[in-house]
Protein backbone atom coordinates (compact mmCIF):
# COMPACT_ATOMS: atom_id res chain seq x y z
CA UNK A 1 113.51 84.16 140.82
CA UNK A 2 114.85 85.00 137.67
CA UNK A 3 112.04 88.35 137.30
CA UNK A 4 112.90 89.20 141.69
CA UNK A 5 116.91 89.18 139.33
CA UNK A 6 116.02 91.04 136.47
CA UNK A 7 113.90 93.85 137.89
CA UNK A 8 117.09 94.31 140.51
CA UNK A 9 118.72 95.56 137.62
CA UNK A 10 116.45 98.11 136.16
CA UNK A 11 114.16 101.01 137.33
CA UNK A 12 110.77 99.68 139.45
CA UNK A 13 109.57 102.52 136.51
CA UNK A 14 110.58 99.82 134.01
CA UNK A 15 108.21 97.34 133.18
CA UNK A 16 109.24 93.30 132.28
CA UNK A 17 106.77 90.71 131.63
CA UNK A 18 107.85 87.35 131.23
CA UNK A 19 105.89 84.77 128.83
CA UNK A 20 105.60 80.34 128.13
CA UNK A 21 106.91 79.94 124.42
CA UNK A 22 105.05 76.99 123.30
CA UNK A 23 108.19 76.16 120.92
CA UNK A 24 111.14 75.97 123.61
CA UNK A 25 108.78 74.83 126.24
CA UNK A 26 109.78 77.78 128.18
CA UNK A 27 109.62 81.35 130.33
CA UNK A 28 111.21 84.21 128.68
CA UNK A 29 111.27 87.30 129.96
CA UNK A 30 111.06 90.77 128.71
CA UNK A 31 111.87 93.97 129.77
CA UNK A 32 110.90 97.15 128.53
CA UNK A 33 114.82 98.83 129.12
CA UNK A 34 114.82 102.58 129.13
CA UNK A 35 118.69 103.05 128.59
CA UNK A 36 121.81 102.53 128.03
CA UNK A 37 122.96 101.95 131.65
CA UNK A 38 119.75 99.81 132.90
CA UNK A 39 120.95 96.99 129.01
CA UNK A 40 124.45 97.81 130.38
CA UNK A 41 123.28 95.63 133.87
CA UNK A 42 121.04 93.18 132.96
CA UNK A 43 123.38 91.94 130.06
CA UNK A 44 126.10 91.69 132.95
CA UNK A 45 123.31 90.03 134.81
CA UNK A 46 122.77 87.70 132.16
CA UNK A 47 126.90 87.48 131.38
CA UNK A 48 126.97 85.92 134.30
CA UNK A 49 124.13 83.14 134.98
CA UNK A 50 124.94 82.85 131.82
CA UNK A 51 121.20 83.66 130.33
CA UNK A 52 120.58 84.28 126.42
CA UNK A 53 120.05 88.14 125.23
CA UNK A 54 118.06 88.21 122.39
CA UNK A 55 117.46 92.40 121.34
CA UNK A 56 114.64 93.21 119.45
CA UNK A 57 112.92 96.60 117.87
CA UNK A 58 109.94 97.08 115.57
CA UNK A 59 109.92 93.68 114.67
CA UNK A 60 109.79 94.10 110.80
CA UNK A 61 112.71 91.28 110.12
CA UNK A 62 112.85 88.91 107.48
CA UNK A 63 114.65 86.03 108.22
CA UNK A 64 114.10 85.42 111.51
CA UNK A 65 117.18 86.83 113.85
CA UNK A 66 115.42 88.08 116.47
CA UNK A 67 113.38 83.92 117.17
CA UNK A 68 113.41 82.70 120.62
CA UNK A 69 115.64 79.12 120.56
CA UNK A 70 115.57 78.88 124.47
CA UNK A 71 115.01 80.61 128.01
CA UNK A 72 115.65 84.11 127.02
CA UNK A 73 115.76 87.57 128.46
CA UNK A 74 114.06 89.87 125.29
CA UNK A 75 116.22 93.50 125.73
CA UNK A 76 113.10 95.56 124.22
CA UNK A 77 114.54 98.43 123.51
CA UNK A 78 111.17 100.53 121.92
CA UNK A 79 111.12 103.10 124.53
CA UNK A 80 115.14 104.00 124.08
CA UNK A 81 112.97 106.27 120.67
CA UNK A 82 114.58 109.59 121.78
CA UNK A 83 116.61 111.85 118.74
CA UNK A 84 119.50 112.98 121.77
CA UNK A 85 121.38 114.87 119.75
CA UNK A 86 121.12 117.17 115.25
CA UNK A 87 123.70 118.65 115.41
CA UNK A 88 123.80 120.13 111.79
CA UNK A 89 128.05 122.37 111.79
CA UNK A 90 129.21 117.91 111.50
CA UNK A 91 125.76 116.98 109.42
CA UNK A 92 125.03 114.39 111.93
CA UNK A 93 121.93 112.81 114.19
CA UNK A 94 122.14 111.74 116.79
CA UNK A 95 119.04 108.53 118.15
CA UNK A 96 118.49 105.45 120.04
CA UNK A 97 117.83 102.58 118.84
CA UNK A 98 114.14 102.39 119.17
CA UNK A 99 113.51 105.86 116.86
CA UNK A 100 111.33 104.75 113.53
CA UNK A 101 112.72 105.23 109.92
CA UNK A 102 109.90 106.64 109.12
CA UNK A 103 109.66 109.70 112.21
CA UNK A 104 113.44 109.57 111.52
CA UNK A 105 112.98 110.47 108.17
CA UNK A 106 110.45 112.75 108.32
CA UNK A 107 112.19 114.86 111.04
CA UNK A 108 114.92 115.55 109.41
CA UNK A 109 113.63 116.13 105.75
CA UNK A 110 111.46 118.57 107.87
CA UNK A 111 114.53 120.78 108.20
CA UNK A 112 115.36 120.33 104.79
CA UNK A 113 117.30 117.75 104.67
CA UNK A 114 117.44 113.58 103.71
CA UNK A 115 118.87 110.07 105.28
CA UNK A 116 119.65 108.10 102.30
CA UNK A 117 119.20 104.66 103.41
CA UNK A 118 115.70 103.71 102.20
CA UNK A 119 114.38 100.50 103.15
CA UNK A 120 110.54 98.92 101.93
CA UNK A 121 109.41 98.52 106.32
CA UNK A 122 109.17 102.79 107.29
CA UNK A 123 108.02 101.47 110.49
CA UNK A 124 111.89 99.27 111.16
CA UNK A 125 113.63 100.91 113.21
CA UNK A 126 117.12 102.49 113.08
CA UNK A 127 118.75 99.24 115.71
CA UNK A 128 116.90 96.96 112.87
CA UNK A 129 118.03 98.72 110.53
CA UNK A 130 121.79 99.37 111.38
CA UNK A 131 121.30 95.41 112.57
CA UNK A 132 121.16 93.38 108.82
CA UNK A 133 122.69 97.03 107.47
CA UNK A 134 119.57 97.34 105.31
CA UNK A 135 118.76 99.00 102.26
CA UNK A 136 116.71 99.90 99.46
CA UNK A 137 116.35 101.90 96.76
CA UNK A 138 117.86 103.86 96.80
CA UNK A 139 121.28 102.31 96.88
CA UNK A 140 121.99 102.45 93.98
CA UNK A 141 122.54 106.12 94.22
CA UNK A 142 123.29 106.74 97.65
CA UNK A 143 124.35 103.36 98.95
CA UNK A 144 123.37 101.46 102.68
CA UNK A 145 122.82 101.82 105.87
CA UNK A 146 127.15 101.07 106.70
CA UNK A 147 127.22 104.45 104.38
CA UNK A 148 125.27 106.40 106.84
CA UNK A 149 126.90 105.38 110.25
CA UNK A 150 129.46 106.83 111.21
CA UNK A 151 129.32 106.38 115.84
CA UNK A 152 127.17 103.66 117.60
CA UNK A 153 127.54 102.72 121.36
CA UNK A 154 127.21 99.65 122.24
CA UNK A 155 126.72 96.59 124.72
CA UNK A 156 129.33 93.93 124.06
CA UNK A 157 128.21 90.02 124.75
CA UNK A 158 130.67 91.10 128.85
CA UNK A 159 128.53 93.72 129.82
CA UNK A 160 130.93 96.27 128.49
CA UNK A 161 129.99 99.74 127.01
CA UNK A 162 132.01 100.67 123.90
CA UNK A 163 131.89 104.08 121.77
CA UNK A 164 132.80 103.04 118.42
CA UNK A 165 133.02 105.36 115.56
CA UNK A 166 132.27 109.49 116.09
CA UNK A 167 131.74 112.15 113.82
CA UNK A 168 134.41 112.37 112.16
CA UNK A 169 134.61 112.29 107.99
CA UNK A 170 137.42 110.00 107.81
CA UNK A 171 138.90 107.28 110.63
CA UNK A 172 142.09 105.74 110.16
CA UNK A 173 143.33 105.02 113.41
CA UNK A 174 143.36 101.38 113.71
CA UNK A 175 141.26 98.46 113.81
CA UNK A 176 137.37 100.20 112.14
CA UNK A 177 135.38 98.13 115.04
CA UNK A 178 132.09 99.41 114.19
CA UNK A 179 131.31 98.48 110.69
CA UNK A 180 131.81 94.87 112.66
CA UNK A 181 128.90 95.47 115.32
CA UNK A 182 126.38 97.14 111.40
CA UNK A 183 125.00 93.86 110.06
CA UNK A 184 125.50 91.54 112.72
CA UNK A 185 122.02 91.40 113.86
CA UNK A 186 122.75 91.42 117.19
CA UNK A 187 125.44 88.73 117.22
CA UNK A 188 127.95 91.26 118.47
CA UNK A 189 126.72 93.53 120.74
CA UNK A 190 123.45 94.87 121.26
CA UNK A 191 123.30 98.67 120.32
CA UNK A 192 122.26 101.89 121.59
CA UNK A 193 122.98 104.98 120.29
CA UNK A 194 123.90 105.52 116.75
CA UNK A 195 125.47 108.77 115.29
CA UNK A 196 124.17 109.11 111.20
CA UNK A 197 125.11 110.88 108.72
CA UNK A 198 122.77 113.65 106.81
CA UNK A 199 122.85 115.30 103.96
CA UNK A 200 121.14 118.11 102.46
CA UNK A 201 117.18 116.96 100.34
CA UNK A 202 117.74 117.26 97.23
CA UNK A 203 114.90 119.75 95.05
CA UNK A 204 113.89 118.11 92.50
CA UNK A 205 113.20 114.41 91.38
CA UNK A 206 111.00 112.79 88.78
CA UNK A 207 110.55 109.20 87.78
CA UNK A 208 111.45 107.58 84.68
CA UNK A 209 109.51 103.83 84.10
CA UNK A 210 110.48 102.09 80.61
CA UNK A 211 109.06 99.00 78.94
CA UNK A 212 110.90 96.07 77.98
CA UNK A 213 110.52 92.92 75.59
CA UNK A 214 111.59 90.58 78.13
CA UNK A 215 114.18 90.73 81.22
CA UNK A 216 116.91 89.78 79.81
CA UNK A 217 116.85 93.58 77.49
CA UNK A 218 115.29 95.28 80.29
CA UNK A 219 118.76 93.97 82.51
CA UNK A 220 121.26 94.19 79.62
CA UNK A 221 120.31 98.24 79.37
CA UNK A 222 121.08 99.06 82.87
CA UNK A 223 124.06 98.05 82.04
CA UNK A 224 124.49 100.29 80.04
CA UNK A 225 122.65 103.30 82.20
CA UNK A 226 124.95 102.75 84.59
CA UNK A 227 128.40 103.28 82.10
CA UNK A 228 126.92 106.03 80.53
CA UNK A 229 128.66 107.25 84.59
CA UNK A 230 124.72 109.46 84.97
CA UNK A 231 123.31 107.98 88.49
CA UNK A 232 119.71 107.35 88.79
CA UNK A 233 118.48 107.61 93.01
CA UNK A 234 116.57 104.17 92.11
CA UNK A 235 116.91 102.29 89.17
CA UNK A 236 114.25 98.77 89.62
CA UNK A 237 113.48 96.60 88.02
CA UNK A 238 109.50 94.29 87.46
CA UNK A 239 107.49 91.95 85.39
CA UNK A 240 104.47 91.88 84.22
CA UNK A 241 102.54 89.26 86.11
CA UNK A 242 103.86 89.83 89.65
CA UNK A 243 102.51 94.19 88.33
CA UNK A 244 99.64 92.07 87.40
CA UNK A 245 99.09 90.73 91.00
CA UNK A 246 99.53 94.18 92.29
CA UNK A 247 96.74 95.51 89.80
CA UNK A 248 94.27 93.36 91.35
CA UNK A 249 95.15 93.80 94.59
CA UNK A 250 95.31 98.02 94.80
CA UNK A 251 91.49 98.29 92.14
CA UNK A 252 93.95 100.05 90.27
CA UNK A 253 95.99 100.65 86.39
CA UNK A 254 100.20 100.37 85.97
CA UNK A 255 100.25 103.53 82.88
CA UNK A 256 102.43 101.27 81.08
CA UNK A 257 100.48 98.07 79.69
CA UNK A 258 103.25 97.39 76.72
CA UNK A 259 106.11 94.91 77.65
CA UNK A 260 106.89 91.97 79.42
CA UNK A 261 109.15 94.12 81.93
CA UNK A 262 109.35 97.80 84.02
CA UNK A 263 112.74 99.14 84.61
CA UNK A 264 111.09 102.13 87.41
CA UNK A 265 114.68 104.93 87.20
CA UNK A 266 113.86 108.03 89.85
CA UNK A 267 116.03 110.95 89.28
CA UNK A 268 116.94 114.00 92.09
CA UNK A 269 119.44 116.50 92.46
CA UNK A 270 119.85 120.50 92.88
CA UNK A 271 118.42 121.28 89.08
CA UNK A 272 115.44 120.19 86.76
CA UNK A 273 117.24 121.36 83.82
CA UNK A 274 120.11 119.15 84.57
CA UNK A 275 117.87 116.34 86.17
CA UNK A 276 115.68 116.36 82.22
CA UNK A 277 119.73 117.02 80.27
CA UNK A 278 120.30 113.18 83.10
CA UNK A 279 116.70 111.43 82.36
CA UNK A 280 117.35 112.70 77.86
CA UNK A 281 120.85 110.65 78.25
CA UNK A 282 119.92 107.92 79.34
CA UNK A 283 115.85 107.50 77.27
CA UNK A 284 118.66 107.62 73.77
CA UNK A 285 120.17 104.60 75.49
CA UNK A 286 117.63 102.31 76.49
CA UNK A 287 115.75 102.78 73.23
CA UNK A 288 119.78 102.16 71.01
CA UNK A 289 118.91 99.10 73.24
CA UNK A 290 115.28 97.32 72.94
CA UNK A 291 113.35 100.05 75.05
CA UNK A 292 109.46 100.03 73.44
CA UNK A 293 108.81 103.53 75.54
CA UNK A 294 110.20 105.30 77.74
CA UNK A 295 107.86 107.64 79.31
CA UNK A 296 108.07 110.14 81.87
CA UNK A 297 106.20 110.37 84.99
CA UNK A 298 104.73 113.92 85.68
CA UNK A 299 101.58 113.77 87.16
CA UNK A 300 101.82 113.34 90.81
CA UNK A 301 98.90 110.74 91.34
CA UNK A 302 100.06 108.97 88.61
CA UNK A 303 103.99 108.57 90.58
CA UNK A 304 102.10 107.77 93.17
CA UNK A 305 100.84 104.72 92.12
CA UNK A 306 103.95 103.53 90.20
CA UNK A 307 105.17 103.93 93.58
CA UNK A 308 102.45 102.37 95.75
CA UNK A 309 102.49 99.47 92.76
CA UNK A 310 106.33 99.24 93.07
CA UNK A 311 105.82 98.89 97.91
CA UNK A 312 102.99 96.57 96.99
CA UNK A 313 104.04 93.42 95.60
CA UNK A 314 104.93 91.66 98.12
CA UNK A 315 101.37 92.48 100.25
CA UNK A 316 99.72 92.06 97.50
CA UNK A 317 101.29 88.43 96.54
CA UNK A 318 100.62 87.92 100.45
CA UNK A 319 97.10 88.78 100.10
CA UNK A 320 96.69 85.11 98.70
CA UNK A 321 99.13 82.86 99.85
CA UNK A 322 100.95 81.77 102.37
CA UNK A 323 105.16 83.17 100.62
CA UNK A 324 108.70 83.02 101.14
CA UNK A 325 110.61 85.66 100.51
CA UNK A 326 114.05 86.10 99.89
CA UNK A 327 116.84 89.45 99.04
CA UNK A 328 120.27 87.70 97.24
CA UNK A 329 122.27 89.12 95.66
CA UNK A 330 124.66 89.07 92.86
CA UNK A 331 126.88 91.00 90.37
CA UNK A 332 124.56 92.70 88.23
CA UNK A 333 125.20 91.49 84.69
CA UNK A 334 123.72 88.10 86.52
CA UNK A 335 120.85 89.50 87.16
CA UNK A 336 118.24 88.50 84.46
CA UNK A 337 120.46 84.80 85.07
CA UNK A 338 119.55 83.71 87.89
CA UNK A 339 115.85 86.09 87.26
CA UNK A 340 115.62 83.10 84.40
CA UNK A 341 116.70 80.02 86.42
CA UNK A 342 113.49 81.09 88.49
CA UNK A 343 111.25 80.22 85.80
CA UNK A 344 113.37 76.82 85.15
CA UNK A 345 112.39 75.74 88.82
CA UNK A 346 109.17 77.28 89.05
CA UNK A 347 108.14 74.66 86.16
CA UNK A 348 110.91 71.54 86.97
CA UNK A 349 109.13 71.89 91.25
CA UNK A 350 105.04 73.11 89.31
CA UNK A 351 105.49 76.32 91.93
CA UNK A 352 105.73 79.85 91.03
CA UNK A 353 108.37 82.36 91.94
CA UNK A 354 108.27 86.20 91.49
CA UNK A 355 110.49 88.47 91.04
CA UNK A 356 111.15 92.26 91.50
CA UNK A 357 113.76 94.11 92.50
CA UNK A 358 117.58 96.74 92.70
CA UNK A 359 117.99 96.65 88.56
CA UNK A 360 120.91 99.24 89.76
CA UNK A 361 123.00 96.56 92.14
CA UNK A 362 121.30 93.02 91.05
CA UNK A 363 119.74 92.15 94.59
CA UNK A 364 116.58 90.62 94.04
CA UNK A 365 113.48 89.69 95.62
CA UNK A 366 111.52 86.47 94.82
CA UNK A 367 109.35 84.90 96.44
CA UNK A 368 108.33 81.27 96.27
CA UNK A 369 104.47 81.01 96.59
CA UNK A 370 102.40 78.34 98.09
CA UNK A 371 99.49 78.55 96.41
CA UNK A 372 96.85 75.80 97.99
CA UNK A 373 99.99 73.31 98.36
CA UNK A 374 99.47 71.54 101.86
CA UNK A 375 102.11 71.69 104.32
CA UNK A 376 104.55 68.50 103.54
CA UNK A 377 104.50 69.32 99.85
CA UNK A 378 105.08 72.39 100.48
CA UNK A 379 107.95 71.57 103.54
CA UNK A 380 109.16 69.99 100.56
CA UNK A 381 109.17 71.90 97.90
CA UNK A 382 109.87 75.20 98.93
CA UNK A 383 113.36 73.97 101.34
CA UNK A 384 114.74 71.67 96.94
CA UNK A 385 113.06 74.82 95.93
CA UNK A 386 115.08 77.26 98.48
CA UNK A 387 118.90 74.86 98.05
CA UNK A 388 118.64 75.34 94.67
CA UNK A 389 118.98 78.53 94.10
CA UNK A 390 121.36 79.58 96.95
CA UNK A 391 123.41 77.40 94.84
CA UNK A 392 123.13 79.02 91.97
CA UNK A 393 122.80 82.60 93.05
CA UNK A 394 126.90 81.17 94.53
CA UNK A 395 127.33 79.25 91.34
CA UNK A 396 126.71 83.46 89.75
CA UNK A 397 129.13 84.92 92.50
CA UNK A 398 126.94 85.26 94.63
CA UNK A 399 125.35 85.38 98.64
CA UNK A 400 122.57 84.44 100.06
CA UNK A 401 121.45 87.55 101.59
CA UNK A 402 121.53 91.42 100.31
CA UNK A 403 119.67 93.30 102.86
CA UNK A 404 117.53 91.48 104.93
CA UNK A 405 120.59 89.69 106.92
CA UNK A 406 120.50 86.14 107.69
CA UNK A 407 118.40 85.40 110.66
CA UNK A 408 117.66 81.49 111.81
CA UNK A 409 115.69 81.00 108.57
CA UNK A 410 118.62 81.62 106.51
CA UNK A 411 121.46 79.68 108.33
CA UNK A 412 121.29 76.58 106.09
CA UNK A 413 121.69 77.77 102.96
CA UNK A 414 124.23 79.98 104.40
CA UNK A 415 127.12 77.62 105.77
CA UNK A 416 125.90 75.79 103.14
CA UNK A 417 127.88 78.25 100.87
CA UNK A 418 130.11 79.84 103.10
CA UNK A 419 133.97 78.61 103.18
CA UNK A 420 134.25 76.90 107.04
CA UNK A 421 137.49 79.58 107.43
CA UNK A 422 134.46 82.07 106.97
CA UNK A 423 133.16 81.29 109.80
CA UNK A 424 135.48 79.61 111.99
CA UNK A 425 136.94 83.68 111.95
CA UNK A 426 133.51 85.09 112.53
CA UNK A 427 133.75 82.19 115.51
CA UNK A 428 137.03 83.78 116.49
CA UNK A 429 135.13 87.57 116.44
CA UNK A 430 132.05 86.75 118.16
CA UNK A 431 134.34 84.44 121.53
CA UNK A 432 136.34 88.52 121.99
CA UNK A 433 132.67 90.52 122.21
CA UNK A 434 130.92 87.71 123.39
CA UNK A 435 133.26 85.55 125.54
CA UNK A 436 129.87 83.67 127.26
CA UNK A 437 128.13 83.54 123.66
CA UNK A 438 125.04 85.17 125.20
CA UNK A 439 123.77 87.49 123.03
CA UNK A 440 121.62 86.39 119.97
CA UNK A 441 123.03 82.39 120.02
CA UNK A 442 122.28 80.00 116.87
CA UNK A 443 121.83 82.92 114.45
CA UNK A 444 123.49 83.66 111.01
CA UNK A 445 127.20 81.66 111.97
CA UNK A 446 126.85 80.57 116.39
CA UNK A 447 126.45 76.83 116.69
CA UNK A 448 123.67 76.10 119.29
CA UNK A 449 123.47 73.80 121.53
CA UNK A 450 119.91 73.10 123.14
């Protein structure tokens, strides 16, 4: 019956499938939507019948934001993957939510431009990036996804189409509802179009690898780098132990073998001579504060190898065992203390924790490794370690997520460190956009009674 009712909401050509989910012990209906009108009609039907709706894209998320908790309608956006408009006069690109990040980046770069947000998984959809306010390695200079979303077309939980923002660079006209949608993980409205800001592509770029005797020295040096007012494109940190895992996995060799911690810097701009002057300025700072070396990466193959190692850190760990990835963010100067705390937890609970991340903005990516732990021990220890890490980050002035979002997996830890009044206001905002509470219920801040 449900299948036939949904079929009446969409085109005869639109694919609809159903499947039975053992976890929820219920049937789910997947609609591969083709356009905004179909999205609106399905949501209007679901709103009337009080049926949960979950939007999904490329399903690369890391926090269970699209997990199905009860019988639901799934809106699959991967066939809404068109680039709708290239507007060079306003430096904007209008796209549907199913466009993949890698395809968007290639499209604008071939035209001599750049879409700066650069999260790790390039196969993610733009709709997903916007829903989690994805960041990435270039955030220290260019900012995060929110900084490049100028306009959105969305369908609310009530089935109403809203156009938020647009092509104007400034907006002081009432409440900026666009920014409520960005990072809301599909709990307020479903994104059907996005107007994105692009910039001219930098002409020149190069990288520098800086080894340090320990991470604390490296992170303290990052603070000095930032104070120079030179803005590297990225400032990444890695420790020797996780690099060794990636070396073995990739069967390659890191170009610098001294030091226990590394800062990886990238510079980009219009003139190579200016970039080298900036890099030389930072080199002085690094040597003054304990750097063991300052290695300019000029060989294209070496540069590729280094960034391949950086990009494969989690994959290398996953190749050996199950893990739980987290992306806590703390004030920049607290980064080293949070990493040090992971080492305390390693010894206390007998689990391995490997960390890396974005040193320029305090975003720490830690992976808790299962290794050979049995199911019961793994469940108990991982939960205890996670609780301790989130409590520590909160004590340091941090937040549970810098770029992955909360979803369902981080929800207990997010609720534990978020003020009840804030949560109450989030619920009130959801009630305005989604009065019958059908959009992605039970995620982030929303209570679900199954």
